[in-house]
Coordinates of C-alpha atoms and ligand atoms in Angstrom, one line a residue:
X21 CA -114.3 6.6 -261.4
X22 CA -115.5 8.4 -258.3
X23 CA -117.7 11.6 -258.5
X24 CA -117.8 14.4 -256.1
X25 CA -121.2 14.2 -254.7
X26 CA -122.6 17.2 -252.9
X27 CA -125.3 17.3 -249.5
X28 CA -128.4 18.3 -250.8
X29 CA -130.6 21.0 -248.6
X30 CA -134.2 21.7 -249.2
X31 CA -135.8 24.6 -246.7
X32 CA -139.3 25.4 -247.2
X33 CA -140.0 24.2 -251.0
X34 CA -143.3 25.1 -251.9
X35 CA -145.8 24.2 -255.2
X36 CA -149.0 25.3 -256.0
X37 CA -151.3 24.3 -259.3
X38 CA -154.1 26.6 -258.5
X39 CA -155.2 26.5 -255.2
X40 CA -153.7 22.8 -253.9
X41 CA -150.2 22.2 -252.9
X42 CA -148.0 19.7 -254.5
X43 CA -145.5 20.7 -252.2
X44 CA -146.0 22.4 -249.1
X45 CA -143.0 24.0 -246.7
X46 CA -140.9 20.8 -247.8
X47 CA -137.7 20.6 -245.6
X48 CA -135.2 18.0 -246.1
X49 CA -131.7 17.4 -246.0
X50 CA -129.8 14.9 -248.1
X51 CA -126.5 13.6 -246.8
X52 CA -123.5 13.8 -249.6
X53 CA -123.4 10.3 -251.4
X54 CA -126.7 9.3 -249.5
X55 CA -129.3 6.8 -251.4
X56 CA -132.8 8.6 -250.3
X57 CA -136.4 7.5 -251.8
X58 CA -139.0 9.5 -251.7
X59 CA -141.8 7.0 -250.9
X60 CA -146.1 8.0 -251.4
X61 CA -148.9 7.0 -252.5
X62 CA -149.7 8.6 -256.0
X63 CA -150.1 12.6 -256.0
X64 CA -148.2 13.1 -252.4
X65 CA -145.7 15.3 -254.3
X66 CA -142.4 12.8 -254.7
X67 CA -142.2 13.8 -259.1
X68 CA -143.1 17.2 -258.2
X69 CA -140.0 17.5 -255.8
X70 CA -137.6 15.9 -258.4
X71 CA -138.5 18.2 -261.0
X72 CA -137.6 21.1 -258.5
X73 CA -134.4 19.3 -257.7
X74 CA -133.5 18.9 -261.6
X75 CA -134.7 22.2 -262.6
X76 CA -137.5 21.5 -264.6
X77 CA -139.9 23.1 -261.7
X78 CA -139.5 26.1 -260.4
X79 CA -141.1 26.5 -256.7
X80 CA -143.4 29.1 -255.3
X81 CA -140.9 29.4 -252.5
X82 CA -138.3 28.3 -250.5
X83 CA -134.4 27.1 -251.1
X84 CA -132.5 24.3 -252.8
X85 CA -129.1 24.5 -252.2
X86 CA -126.4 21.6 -253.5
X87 CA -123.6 21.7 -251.6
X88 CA -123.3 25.9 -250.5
X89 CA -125.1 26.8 -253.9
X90 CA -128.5 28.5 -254.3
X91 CA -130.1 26.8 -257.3
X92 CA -133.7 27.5 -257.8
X93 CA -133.1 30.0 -260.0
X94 CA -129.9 27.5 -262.0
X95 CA -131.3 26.0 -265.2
X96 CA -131.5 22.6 -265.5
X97 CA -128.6 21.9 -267.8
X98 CA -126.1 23.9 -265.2
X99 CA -126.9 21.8 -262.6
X100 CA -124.7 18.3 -263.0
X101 CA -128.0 15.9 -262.2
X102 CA -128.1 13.1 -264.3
X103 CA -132.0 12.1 -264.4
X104 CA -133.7 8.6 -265.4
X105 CA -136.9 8.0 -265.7
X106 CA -139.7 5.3 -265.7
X107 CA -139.7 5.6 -269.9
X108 CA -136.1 4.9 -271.0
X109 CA -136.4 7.2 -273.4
X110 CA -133.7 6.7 -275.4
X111 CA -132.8 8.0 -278.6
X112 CA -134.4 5.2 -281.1
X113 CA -132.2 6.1 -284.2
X114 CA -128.7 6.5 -282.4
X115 CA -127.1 3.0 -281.0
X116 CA -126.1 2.4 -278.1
X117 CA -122.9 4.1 -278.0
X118 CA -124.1 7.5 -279.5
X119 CA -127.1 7.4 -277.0
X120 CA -124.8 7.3 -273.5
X121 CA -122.4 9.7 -275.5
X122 CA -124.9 12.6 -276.3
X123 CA -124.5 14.3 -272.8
X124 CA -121.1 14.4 -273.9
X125 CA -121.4 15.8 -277.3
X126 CA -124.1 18.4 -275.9
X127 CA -120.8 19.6 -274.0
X128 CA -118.7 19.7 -276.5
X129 CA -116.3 17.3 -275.1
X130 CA -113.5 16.2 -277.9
X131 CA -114.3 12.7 -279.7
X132 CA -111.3 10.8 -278.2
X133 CA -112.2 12.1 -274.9
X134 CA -115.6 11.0 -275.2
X135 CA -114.7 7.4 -276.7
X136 CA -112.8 7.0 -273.7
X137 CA -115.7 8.3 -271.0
X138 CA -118.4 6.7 -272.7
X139 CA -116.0 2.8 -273.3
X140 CA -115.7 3.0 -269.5
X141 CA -119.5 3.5 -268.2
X142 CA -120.4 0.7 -271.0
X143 CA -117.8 -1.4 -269.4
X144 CA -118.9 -0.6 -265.7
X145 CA -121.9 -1.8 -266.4
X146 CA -121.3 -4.8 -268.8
X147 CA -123.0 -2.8 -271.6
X148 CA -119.2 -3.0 -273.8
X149 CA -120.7 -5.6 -276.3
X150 CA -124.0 -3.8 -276.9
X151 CA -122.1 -0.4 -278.0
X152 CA -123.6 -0.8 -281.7
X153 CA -126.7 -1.9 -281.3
X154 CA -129.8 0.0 -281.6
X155 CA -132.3 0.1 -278.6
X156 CA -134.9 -1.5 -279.9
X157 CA -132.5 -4.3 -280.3
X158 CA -132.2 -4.2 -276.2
X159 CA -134.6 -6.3 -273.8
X160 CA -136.1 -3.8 -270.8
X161 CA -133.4 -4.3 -268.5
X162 CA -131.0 -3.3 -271.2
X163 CA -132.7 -0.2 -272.2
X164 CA -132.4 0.8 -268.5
X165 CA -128.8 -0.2 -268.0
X166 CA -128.3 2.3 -271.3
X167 CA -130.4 4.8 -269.6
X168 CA -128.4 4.7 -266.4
X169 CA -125.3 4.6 -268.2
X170 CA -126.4 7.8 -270.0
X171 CA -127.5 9.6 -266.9
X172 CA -124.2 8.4 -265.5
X173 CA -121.5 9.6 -267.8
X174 CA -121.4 12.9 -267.9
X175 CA -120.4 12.5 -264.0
X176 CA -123.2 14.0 -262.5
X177 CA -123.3 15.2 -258.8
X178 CA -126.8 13.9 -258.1
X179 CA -128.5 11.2 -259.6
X180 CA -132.4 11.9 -259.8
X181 CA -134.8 8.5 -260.1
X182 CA -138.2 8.6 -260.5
X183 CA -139.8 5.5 -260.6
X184 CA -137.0 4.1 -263.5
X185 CA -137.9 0.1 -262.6
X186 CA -141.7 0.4 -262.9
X187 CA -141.9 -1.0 -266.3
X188 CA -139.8 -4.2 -265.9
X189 CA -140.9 -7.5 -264.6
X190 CA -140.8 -8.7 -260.9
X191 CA -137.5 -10.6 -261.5
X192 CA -135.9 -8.1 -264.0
X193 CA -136.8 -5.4 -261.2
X194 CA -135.5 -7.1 -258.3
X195 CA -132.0 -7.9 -260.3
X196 CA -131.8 -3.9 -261.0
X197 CA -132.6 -2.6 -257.6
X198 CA -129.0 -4.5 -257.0
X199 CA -127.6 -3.0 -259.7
X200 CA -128.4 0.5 -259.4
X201 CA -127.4 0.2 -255.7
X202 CA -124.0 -1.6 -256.3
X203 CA -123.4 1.2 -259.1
X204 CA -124.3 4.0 -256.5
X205 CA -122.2 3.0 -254.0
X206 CA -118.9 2.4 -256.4
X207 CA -119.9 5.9 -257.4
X208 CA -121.0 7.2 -253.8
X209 CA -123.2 10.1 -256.5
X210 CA -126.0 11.6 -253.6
X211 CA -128.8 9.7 -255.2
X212 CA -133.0 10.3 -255.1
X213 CA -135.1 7.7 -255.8
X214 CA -138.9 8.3 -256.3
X215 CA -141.0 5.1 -256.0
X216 CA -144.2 4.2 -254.7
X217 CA -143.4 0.5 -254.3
X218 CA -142.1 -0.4 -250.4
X219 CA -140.0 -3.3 -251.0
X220 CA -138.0 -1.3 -253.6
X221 CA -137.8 1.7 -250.9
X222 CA -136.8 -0.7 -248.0
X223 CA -134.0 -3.2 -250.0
X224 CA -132.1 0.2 -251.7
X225 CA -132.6 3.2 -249.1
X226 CA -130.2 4.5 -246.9
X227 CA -133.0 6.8 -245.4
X228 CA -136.4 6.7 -246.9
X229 CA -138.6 9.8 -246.8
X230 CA -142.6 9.1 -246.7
X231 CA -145.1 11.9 -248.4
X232 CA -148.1 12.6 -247.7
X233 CA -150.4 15.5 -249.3
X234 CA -147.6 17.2 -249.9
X235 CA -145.6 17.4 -247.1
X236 CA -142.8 15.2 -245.0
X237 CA -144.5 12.9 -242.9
X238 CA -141.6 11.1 -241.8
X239 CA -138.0 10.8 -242.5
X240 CA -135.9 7.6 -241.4
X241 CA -133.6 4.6 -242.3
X242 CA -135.6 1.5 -243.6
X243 CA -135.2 0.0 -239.8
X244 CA -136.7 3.3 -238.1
X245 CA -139.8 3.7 -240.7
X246 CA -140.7 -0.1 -240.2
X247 CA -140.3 -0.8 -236.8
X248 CA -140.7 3.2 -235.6
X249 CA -143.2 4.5 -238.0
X250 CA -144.2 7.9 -236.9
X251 CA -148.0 7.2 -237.3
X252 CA -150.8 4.9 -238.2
X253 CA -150.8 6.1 -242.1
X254 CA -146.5 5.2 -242.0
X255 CA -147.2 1.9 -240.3
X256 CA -149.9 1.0 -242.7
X257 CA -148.4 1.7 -246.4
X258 CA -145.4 0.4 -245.4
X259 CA -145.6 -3.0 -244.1
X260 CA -148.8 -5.2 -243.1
X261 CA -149.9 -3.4 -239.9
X262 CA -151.9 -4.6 -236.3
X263 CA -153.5 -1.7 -234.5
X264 CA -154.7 -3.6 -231.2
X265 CA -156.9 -1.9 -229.1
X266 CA -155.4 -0.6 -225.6
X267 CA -157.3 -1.1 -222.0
X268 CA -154.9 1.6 -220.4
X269 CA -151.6 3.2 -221.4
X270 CA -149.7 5.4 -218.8
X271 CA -146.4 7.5 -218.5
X272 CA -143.0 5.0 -217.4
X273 CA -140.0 6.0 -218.1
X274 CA -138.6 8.1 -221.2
X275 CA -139.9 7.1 -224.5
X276 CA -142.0 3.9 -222.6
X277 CA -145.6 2.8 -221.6
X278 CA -147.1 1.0 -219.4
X279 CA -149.8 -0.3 -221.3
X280 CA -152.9 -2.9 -220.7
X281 CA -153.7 -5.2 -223.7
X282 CA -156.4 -8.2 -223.2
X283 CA -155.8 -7.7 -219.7
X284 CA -151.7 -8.3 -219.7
X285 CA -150.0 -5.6 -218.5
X286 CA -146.6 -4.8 -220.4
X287 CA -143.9 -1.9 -221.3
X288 CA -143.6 -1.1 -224.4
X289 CA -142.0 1.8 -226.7
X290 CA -144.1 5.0 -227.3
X291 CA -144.1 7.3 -230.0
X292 CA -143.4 10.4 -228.4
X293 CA -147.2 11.8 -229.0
X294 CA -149.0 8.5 -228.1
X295 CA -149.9 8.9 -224.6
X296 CA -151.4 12.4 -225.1
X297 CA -153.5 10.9 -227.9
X298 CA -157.1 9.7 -227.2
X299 CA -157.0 5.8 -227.5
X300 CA -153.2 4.9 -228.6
X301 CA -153.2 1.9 -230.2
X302 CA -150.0 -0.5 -230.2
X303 CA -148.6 -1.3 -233.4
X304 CA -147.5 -5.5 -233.8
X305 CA -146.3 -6.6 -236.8
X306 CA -147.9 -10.0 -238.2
X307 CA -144.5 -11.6 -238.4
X308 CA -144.3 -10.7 -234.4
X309 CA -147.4 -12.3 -233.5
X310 CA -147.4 -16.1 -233.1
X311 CA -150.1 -18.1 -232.6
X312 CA -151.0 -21.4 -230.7
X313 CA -154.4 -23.8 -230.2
X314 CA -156.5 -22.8 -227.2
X315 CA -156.6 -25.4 -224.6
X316 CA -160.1 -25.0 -224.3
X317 CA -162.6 -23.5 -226.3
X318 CA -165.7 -21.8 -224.9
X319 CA -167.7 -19.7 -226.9
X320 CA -166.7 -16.6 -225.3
X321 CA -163.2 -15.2 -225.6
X322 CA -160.4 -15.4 -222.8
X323 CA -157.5 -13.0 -222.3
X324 CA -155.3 -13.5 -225.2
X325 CA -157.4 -15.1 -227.4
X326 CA -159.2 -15.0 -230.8
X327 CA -161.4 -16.9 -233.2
X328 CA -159.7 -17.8 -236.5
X329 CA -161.5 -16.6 -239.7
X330 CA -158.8 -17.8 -241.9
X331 CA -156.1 -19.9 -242.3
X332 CA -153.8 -20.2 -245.7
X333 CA -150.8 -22.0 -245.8
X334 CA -147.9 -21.7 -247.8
X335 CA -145.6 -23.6 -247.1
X336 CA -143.0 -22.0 -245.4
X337 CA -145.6 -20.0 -243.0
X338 CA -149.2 -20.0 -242.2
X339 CA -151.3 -17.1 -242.4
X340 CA -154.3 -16.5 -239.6
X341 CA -157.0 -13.6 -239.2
X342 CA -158.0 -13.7 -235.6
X343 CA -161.5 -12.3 -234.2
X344 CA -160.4 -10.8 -230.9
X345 CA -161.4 -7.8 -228.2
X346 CA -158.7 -6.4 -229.2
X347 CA -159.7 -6.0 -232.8
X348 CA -159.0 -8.1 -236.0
X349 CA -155.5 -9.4 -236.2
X350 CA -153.3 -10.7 -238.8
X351 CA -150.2 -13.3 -237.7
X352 CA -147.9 -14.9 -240.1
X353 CA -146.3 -17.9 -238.3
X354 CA -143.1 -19.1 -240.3
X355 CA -141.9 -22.4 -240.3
X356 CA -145.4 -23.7 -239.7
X357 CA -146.1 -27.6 -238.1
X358 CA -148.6 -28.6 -240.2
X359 CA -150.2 -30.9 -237.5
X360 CA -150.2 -28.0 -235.6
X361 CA -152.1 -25.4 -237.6
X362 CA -154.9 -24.3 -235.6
X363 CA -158.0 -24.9 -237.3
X364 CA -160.9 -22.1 -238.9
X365 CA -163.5 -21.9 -235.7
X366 CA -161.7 -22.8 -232.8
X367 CA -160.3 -20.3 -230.6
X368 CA -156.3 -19.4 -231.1
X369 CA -154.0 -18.1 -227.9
X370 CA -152.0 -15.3 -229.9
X371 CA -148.7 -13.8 -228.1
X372 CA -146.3 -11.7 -228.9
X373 CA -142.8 -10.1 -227.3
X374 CA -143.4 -6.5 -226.1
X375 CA -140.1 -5.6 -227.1
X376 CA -141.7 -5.9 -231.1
X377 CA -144.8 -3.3 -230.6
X378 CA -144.7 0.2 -230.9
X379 CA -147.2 2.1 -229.2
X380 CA -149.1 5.3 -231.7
X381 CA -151.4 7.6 -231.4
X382 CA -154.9 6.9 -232.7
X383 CA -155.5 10.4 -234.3
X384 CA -153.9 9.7 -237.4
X385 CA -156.4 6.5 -237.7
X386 CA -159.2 9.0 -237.9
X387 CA -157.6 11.3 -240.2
X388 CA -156.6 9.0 -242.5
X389 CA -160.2 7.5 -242.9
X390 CA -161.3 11.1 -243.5
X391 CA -159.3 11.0 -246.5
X392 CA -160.8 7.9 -248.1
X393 CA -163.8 9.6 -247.8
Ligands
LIG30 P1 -146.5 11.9 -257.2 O1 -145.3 11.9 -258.0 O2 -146.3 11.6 -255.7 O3 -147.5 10.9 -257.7 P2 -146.9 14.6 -258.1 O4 -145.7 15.3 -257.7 O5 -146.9 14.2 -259.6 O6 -147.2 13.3 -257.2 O7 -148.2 15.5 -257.9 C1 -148.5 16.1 -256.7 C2 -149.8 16.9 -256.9 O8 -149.6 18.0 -257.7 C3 -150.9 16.1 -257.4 O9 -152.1 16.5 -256.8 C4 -150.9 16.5 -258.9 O10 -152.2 16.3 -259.4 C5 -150.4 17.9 -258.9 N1 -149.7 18.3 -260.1 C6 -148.5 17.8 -260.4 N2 -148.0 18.3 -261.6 C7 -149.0 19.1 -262.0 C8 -149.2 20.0 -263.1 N3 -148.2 20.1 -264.1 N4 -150.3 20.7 -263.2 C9 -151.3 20.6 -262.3 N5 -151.2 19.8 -261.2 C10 -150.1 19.1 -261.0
LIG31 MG1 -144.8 10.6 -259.7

């Protein structure tokens, strides 16, 4: 079975509860069978947008359009969405067959038709020998399966998440991200996932979309948000993050710097707002950074080098925090020599390929201590 899925278009959604936004002048556009998440730390506005999406919020202002329709003003049961949430909530009295076959029955759909509809999603999703059960006879991972398949069945042309794996264990979770993406693509439904949890945003996205206070912060695919985060606040809650300090940063060619870091000059990417920023700082991912013994080790720092604080090893990669001039910085070395771990105390050379960093501007740092304040 293949749905029609529809291109989602979101111009200028805004939410107020009294006098702060939930949403603010929210623009987004959702490709036709896409897999977006909506990624944020609690209370940026992701369940506040699926609720406008489903119907169940109305906005303050702006358009929602499925496909070439207008739908702000569409109630939520005239809209095709199928929703599932973090709560199964199931029906605890029906089984499992009457549960997936309510949406059904709520449309008056004929009983061989729906014994049909409702035999294939079970079957889809190897639910078939559970039909009679009741749900409290189903571990988590069934529940959600019977929640899916209900959201599924009644051939929805958006699937809504929000947060539907939160409850299960790290290995149950992990098993259903696969699921839910294997079923999504069979189906190709335009699918929103609201999460909070990175992995789950990076392993299931097509695009991920970051919040922030309300608004967009930044749209991208998993590759763009991780390796081309738009600012500091992207770079850090997605990802382990290395701001190092800059010496110099100048203008070279389009969408490059030339940039001093402990006194080696390089060229490196720039976000497009870096160089008129203060102090850019260059973004270096721990797994980018490796990390070899000093040959000597004076007290004082040389170019390139750091005092390790830490060491922890697990096995398959060590884990140093460096003291250098350029800040504190955090490598993960994979495929570690033991006899070669460099020790707590002495002074480490760290390195890394310019090719990996990602030059930002240091505004966002400031502003984003502001808001731990
Ligand atoms: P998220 O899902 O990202 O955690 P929400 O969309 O739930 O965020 O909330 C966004 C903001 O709107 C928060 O500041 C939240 O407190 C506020 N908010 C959401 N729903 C309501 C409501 N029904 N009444 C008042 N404030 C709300
Ligand atoms: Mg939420």
């Amino acid at each position: 079975m293949k749905n029609a899925s529809l291109p989602i278009s979101i111009e200028k959604i805004t939410k107020k509860y009294g006098s702060t936004y939930a949403l603010d002048h929210v623009d987004l556009e959702i490709r036709s069978g896409e897999f977006l998440t909506l990624l944020g730390p609690s209370g940026s506005g992701k369940t506040t947008l699926l609720t406008v999406l489903a119907g169940f919020t109305r906005p303050d202002g702006g358009s929602v359009r499925f496909g070439d329709a207008e739908m702000v003003c569409v109630p939520p049961h005239q809209r095709d969405v199928g929703m599932v949430f973090q709560s199964y909530a199931l029906f605890p009295h029906m089984t499992v067959f009457d549960n997936v076959a309510y949406g059904l029955r709520v449309k008056k759909m004929s009983a061989t038709e729906i014994k049909k509809a409702v035999a294939e999603v079970l079957d889809s999703m190897s639910l078939s020998h559970l039909a009679n059960r009741a749900p409290n006879q189903l571990s988590g991972g069934q529940q959600q399966r019977v929640a899916l398949a209900r959201a599924m069945v009644v051939r929805p042309k958006v699937l809504l998440f929000d947060e539907p794996l939160s409850n299960l264990d790290a290995k149950l979770r992990a098993q259903m991200r696969v699921e839910i993406r294997n079923i999504q693509r069979r189906l190709g439904i335009t699918s929103i996932f609201v999460t909070h949890d990175q992995d789950e945003a990076m392993s299931l996205s097509d695009r991920i979309v970051v919040m922030r206070n309300a608004v967009v912060e930044q749209v991208g695919t998993p590759d763009e948000i991780y390796r081309r985060p738009s600012s500091v606040f992207v770079a850090d809650f997605i990802g382990r993050s290395n701001f190092l300090a800059v010496e110099s940063a100048a203008k070279s060619k389009a969408g490059k710097a030339k940039i001093v870091v402990s006194g080696k000059k390089m060229d490196v990417a720039a976000q497009s707002k870096a160089l008129s920023s203060k102090r850019p700082v260059l973004l270096v991912r721990p797994e980018s950074i490796n990390v070899t013994a000093a040959k000597s080790s004076s007290k004082k720092l040389g170019k390139g080098e750091g005092r390790v604080t830490s060491v922890v090893f697990y096995g398959n990669h060590v884990e140093y925090t460096l003291e250098t001039n350029e800040g504190v910085i955090v490598a993960v070395v994979s495929d570690p020599i033991y006899e070669e771990i460099v020790a707590v105390g002495k002074v480490a050379r760290y390195s890394f390929d310019p090719s990996r960093a990602w030059l930002l501007p240091s505004d966002s740092i400031e502003a984003m201590n502001g808001e731990r304040e």
